[in-house]
XYZ file of C-alpha atoms in Angstrom:
325
model
C 246.192 -255.001 107.527
C 247.706 -252.299 109.734
C 250.964 -253.442 111.364
C 252.181 -252.624 114.868
C 255.428 -253.441 116.642
C 256.330 -255.254 119.842
C 259.185 -252.929 120.794
C 260.970 -255.336 123.148
C 260.647 -258.231 120.697
C 261.548 -256.302 117.576
C 258.633 -257.979 115.785
C 255.929 -256.359 113.709
C 252.509 -258.013 113.499
C 249.100 -257.284 112.032
C 246.853 -255.473 114.511
C 244.201 -258.193 114.226
C 245.574 -261.612 115.129
C 243.981 -264.964 115.845
C 243.293 -266.518 119.227
C 243.512 -270.301 118.934
C 241.907 -271.537 122.162
C 238.907 -272.813 120.217
C 241.139 -274.934 117.969
C 242.034 -277.008 121.009
C 238.961 -277.340 123.238
C 236.296 -275.640 125.364
C 234.303 -274.031 122.536
C 232.668 -277.126 121.138
C 234.297 -279.467 118.661
C 236.409 -278.036 115.824
C 237.721 -280.664 113.407
C 241.340 -280.660 112.298
C 240.282 -279.797 108.739
C 238.216 -276.859 109.988
C 241.098 -275.736 112.183
C 243.515 -275.687 109.228
C 240.950 -273.922 107.039
C 240.426 -271.287 109.729
C 244.164 -270.690 110.091
C 244.584 -270.429 106.317
C 241.714 -267.960 105.967
C 243.123 -265.780 108.747
C 246.608 -265.676 107.241
C 245.263 -265.049 103.740
C 243.391 -262.074 105.213
C 246.589 -260.579 106.634
C 246.835 -262.107 110.114
C 250.452 -262.671 111.166
C 250.055 -263.260 114.935
C 248.568 -266.437 116.412
C 248.075 -266.968 120.143
C 247.749 -270.407 121.720
C 248.608 -272.251 124.951
C 249.947 -275.635 125.985
C 246.712 -276.353 127.862
C 244.326 -275.767 124.940
C 243.177 -279.290 124.228
C 246.219 -280.509 126.192
C 248.477 -279.495 123.302
C 246.088 -280.040 120.395
C 245.939 -276.346 119.490
C 249.741 -276.108 119.458
C 250.041 -279.263 117.359
C 247.553 -278.056 114.746
C 249.335 -274.719 114.533
C 252.702 -276.474 114.336
C 251.566 -278.381 111.268
C 250.210 -275.204 109.698
C 253.191 -272.880 110.202
C 255.727 -275.068 108.379
C 257.102 -272.937 105.556
C 255.450 -269.775 106.879
C 258.283 -267.887 108.635
C 256.363 -264.590 108.481
C 254.063 -265.708 111.292
C 254.587 -264.989 114.979
C 253.221 -267.651 117.309
C 252.760 -266.902 120.993
C 252.036 -269.707 123.418
C 251.433 -269.854 127.155
C 252.546 -272.123 129.973
C 251.765 -272.919 133.579
C 248.182 -274.164 133.746
C 248.976 -277.863 133.423
C 250.040 -278.133 137.078
C 248.436 -277.134 140.386
C 248.403 -273.359 140.666
C 251.009 -272.983 143.396
C 253.733 -270.324 143.108
C 256.549 -272.826 143.770
C 255.648 -274.677 140.559
C 256.830 -271.698 138.528
C 260.459 -272.840 138.528
C 263.245 -273.046 135.962
C 263.064 -276.840 135.778
C 259.353 -276.736 135.071
C 259.786 -273.884 132.588
C 262.301 -275.969 130.675
C 259.985 -278.973 130.626
C 256.957 -276.933 129.613
C 258.725 -275.068 126.837
C 260.353 -278.254 125.541
C 256.871 -279.754 125.178
C 255.592 -276.659 123.368
C 258.623 -276.605 121.081
C 257.871 -280.201 120.141
C 254.167 -279.490 119.628
C 254.888 -276.471 117.439
C 257.837 -278.062 115.666
C 260.267 -275.203 116.350
C 263.653 -274.890 118.038
C 262.892 -271.498 119.584
C 259.457 -270.300 120.638
C 258.669 -266.767 119.443
C 256.912 -265.682 122.642
C 256.041 -267.588 125.810
C 253.612 -266.112 128.317
C 252.976 -267.125 131.901
C 249.346 -268.265 131.750
C 247.487 -266.311 134.451
C 249.590 -267.691 137.309
C 248.945 -267.041 141.009
C 249.319 -263.360 141.818
C 252.572 -263.716 143.857
C 254.354 -265.073 140.770
C 254.246 -261.653 139.098
C 256.400 -260.150 141.854
C 258.895 -262.990 142.259
C 262.350 -262.090 140.964
C 263.415 -265.725 140.575
C 260.608 -266.260 138.068
C 261.933 -263.532 135.796
C 265.492 -264.801 136.252
C 264.301 -268.217 135.075
C 262.583 -266.681 132.069
C 265.747 -264.768 131.220
C 267.608 -268.080 131.350
C 265.206 -269.575 128.801
C 266.029 -266.690 126.471
C 269.759 -267.223 126.993
C 269.320 -270.920 126.251
C 267.422 -270.022 123.057
C 264.415 -272.068 124.106
C 262.396 -268.883 123.716
C 262.986 -265.609 121.910
C 260.935 -263.490 124.311
C 258.544 -263.750 127.229
C 255.448 -262.057 128.529
C 252.535 -262.609 130.862
C 248.832 -263.235 130.589
C 246.948 -261.682 133.489
C 243.532 -261.515 135.069
C 244.070 -258.386 137.159
C 245.314 -254.880 136.452
C 247.757 -254.987 139.374
C 249.342 -258.161 137.962
C 249.898 -256.417 134.645
C 251.503 -253.413 136.310
C 253.887 -255.627 138.298
C 255.020 -257.409 135.134
C 255.461 -254.188 133.163
C 258.026 -253.027 135.730
C 260.337 -255.932 134.804
C 262.838 -255.021 132.068
C 262.571 -258.356 130.257
C 258.778 -258.413 129.896
C 257.948 -258.096 126.205
C 254.174 -258.306 126.382
C 251.120 -258.304 128.592
C 247.978 -260.152 127.537
C 244.854 -258.796 129.203
C 241.089 -258.862 128.738
C 240.123 -255.657 126.949
C 236.865 -254.998 125.145
C 233.868 -252.666 125.154
C 232.623 -254.446 128.299
C 235.985 -254.331 130.110
C 237.465 -250.826 130.119
C 239.561 -250.812 133.280
C 242.920 -251.533 131.516
C 242.595 -248.194 129.715
C 243.169 -246.299 132.956
C 246.651 -247.490 133.975
C 247.786 -250.604 132.144
C 247.868 -249.310 128.577
C 249.648 -246.037 129.477
C 252.225 -247.888 131.613
C 252.867 -250.459 128.888
C 253.271 -247.781 126.223
C 255.735 -245.853 128.384
C 257.790 -249.007 129.011
C 257.695 -250.313 125.441
C 255.709 -253.392 126.461
C 253.281 -254.790 123.904
C 249.601 -255.245 124.739
C 247.764 -258.335 123.499
C 244.013 -257.758 123.885
C 242.226 -261.018 124.574
C 238.529 -261.930 124.894
C 237.870 -259.014 122.519
C 234.328 -260.144 121.704
C 233.459 -261.055 125.316
C 233.133 -264.756 124.423
C 230.930 -263.872 121.464
C 228.585 -261.469 123.256
C 229.934 -258.577 121.207
C 229.375 -260.446 117.962
C 225.716 -259.549 118.309
C 224.648 -263.078 117.379
C 223.155 -264.120 120.732
C 219.854 -263.544 122.491
C 218.055 -264.834 125.565
C 217.235 -268.101 123.788
C 220.843 -268.910 122.839
C 222.203 -272.119 124.371
C 225.711 -273.568 124.424
C 226.898 -277.176 124.371
C 227.985 -279.099 127.434
C 231.638 -278.908 126.257
C 231.507 -275.107 125.816
C 232.848 -272.953 128.654
C 230.021 -270.490 128.032
C 227.863 -273.210 129.537
C 229.986 -274.895 132.189
C 231.957 -271.833 133.384
C 229.104 -269.320 133.409
C 229.695 -268.684 137.122
C 233.419 -269.502 137.325
C 232.990 -273.205 138.073
C 236.103 -274.276 136.112
C 238.356 -271.188 135.927
C 238.218 -267.432 136.414
C 234.736 -266.260 135.491
C 236.269 -263.207 133.840
C 237.280 -265.432 130.922
C 233.611 -266.184 130.156
C 231.604 -263.229 128.791
C 234.275 -261.040 130.456
C 232.595 -261.764 133.772
C 229.464 -259.883 132.706
C 226.024 -261.309 133.442
C 224.706 -262.723 130.158
C 221.447 -260.776 130.211
C 223.218 -257.518 131.042
C 225.667 -258.138 128.227
C 222.828 -258.641 125.753
C 221.284 -255.326 126.794
C 224.657 -253.577 126.384
C 224.977 -254.972 122.862
C 221.479 -253.747 121.973
C 222.453 -250.240 123.073
C 225.741 -250.348 121.167
C 224.297 -251.679 117.918
C 223.052 -248.298 116.601
C 226.668 -247.063 116.672
C 227.996 -249.769 114.326
C 229.230 -248.116 111.114
C 227.307 -248.804 107.935
C 228.560 -251.929 106.207
C 230.300 -253.279 109.328
C 229.246 -256.109 111.604
C 228.865 -255.807 115.361
C 231.996 -257.948 115.791
C 234.040 -255.745 113.461
C 232.875 -252.666 115.350
C 233.947 -254.246 118.653
C 237.386 -255.157 117.272
C 237.884 -251.712 115.729
C 237.054 -250.123 119.090
C 239.936 -252.056 120.681
C 242.338 -251.300 117.836
C 241.607 -247.598 118.352
C 243.014 -247.670 121.889
C 246.489 -246.173 122.291
C 248.971 -248.844 123.320
C 247.231 -251.901 121.869
C 249.625 -253.971 119.773
C 247.400 -256.827 118.619
C 243.837 -258.013 119.194
C 243.262 -261.784 119.229
C 239.666 -262.758 118.425
C 238.995 -266.452 118.100
C 237.378 -268.050 115.068
C 235.877 -271.477 114.510
C 235.612 -271.288 110.725
C 237.077 -269.389 107.742
C 234.147 -266.979 107.498
C 234.658 -265.787 111.069
C 238.414 -265.498 110.553
C 238.019 -263.358 107.449
C 235.350 -261.193 109.051
C 237.497 -260.530 112.102
C 240.577 -259.664 110.064
C 238.635 -257.181 107.959
C 237.977 -255.076 111.053
C 241.468 -253.659 110.549
C 240.262 -251.994 107.343
C 237.535 -250.004 109.114
C 238.207 -246.327 109.695
C 238.868 -245.406 113.340
C 235.649 -244.754 115.216
C 234.782 -241.145 115.917
C 234.859 -239.498 119.325
C 231.080 -239.609 119.736
C 231.080 -243.373 119.233
C 233.819 -243.858 121.802
C 231.823 -241.718 124.228
C 228.755 -243.877 123.594
C 230.706 -247.045 124.399
C 231.863 -245.549 127.669
C 228.370 -244.389 128.568
C 226.970 -247.907 128.114
C 229.845 -249.294 130.151
C 229.395 -246.794 132.953
C 225.674 -247.429 133.274
C 225.398 -251.185 132.775
C 228.774 -252.866 133.106
C 230.938 -250.887 135.502
C 228.939 -251.883 138.618
C 229.435 -255.575 137.817
C 233.067 -255.845 136.753
C 235.164 -252.715 137.217
C 236.420 -253.410 140.721
C 236.775 -257.196 140.326
C 239.825 -257.351 138.070
């Protein structure tokens, strides 16, 4: 597993991590035994970075991870806060931050959280000095070791990168969402801010396992949030129309290296991007966790392959998503 460093945190992590949303809710049911088996398989395969949030299963994801990480100090666990209250800028206050992080500390069973990220808050929050002052206070109080932001929009990422205490930016980046390559990744690299690439498989589209007949359960956001009914539609299939995404995958498939899966190809493409610190694919079972982690062992993709990805994006995807986020 290739390691990369969060400069402002002073922490080194494997380039392929694990996103733990599905261990809490919204991806169908994952039993506690399956959750622990998935975590164990990921770590055995070299994963050292796990991303969760206080809202995933209303704390279930954090609690499962908290049980798992006991005696494993080599792991870095990032969580997120802010989505358990109405999304109004005034709710992003020091008192609420203390309450939210105290709950996450209890769920994870730690005194100090490794990394806490604002969880896609309202856009004005990213430019509010008092918010960053409050986050700095949490660091001083040793409730958290570092803080970052999770964003929907490029402009939100750029605003956060300008703040000297921001350690990381989590943003949707995959072969169907190229806009962060233009400004966000260069700005983050110049500032020493880590980039956490989320939704790397476009909610499974880039795994290559779906077709027009694929259906999803009633408790799966790929069903109930297909048009942004519950939260930002960009979190589901990266905001790409399902049929268009399937066609993009069909065009990309011939470029998958021999012996690699479509998912591994998609993860390797992200890892190849300058400025990416860690990629956080989700996994519902040990097989998926091991397969994702092994993407780090693939050789970097050649220039012609990267050009092919961009060509598919420019023709099929850019008109749908490029100007939205």
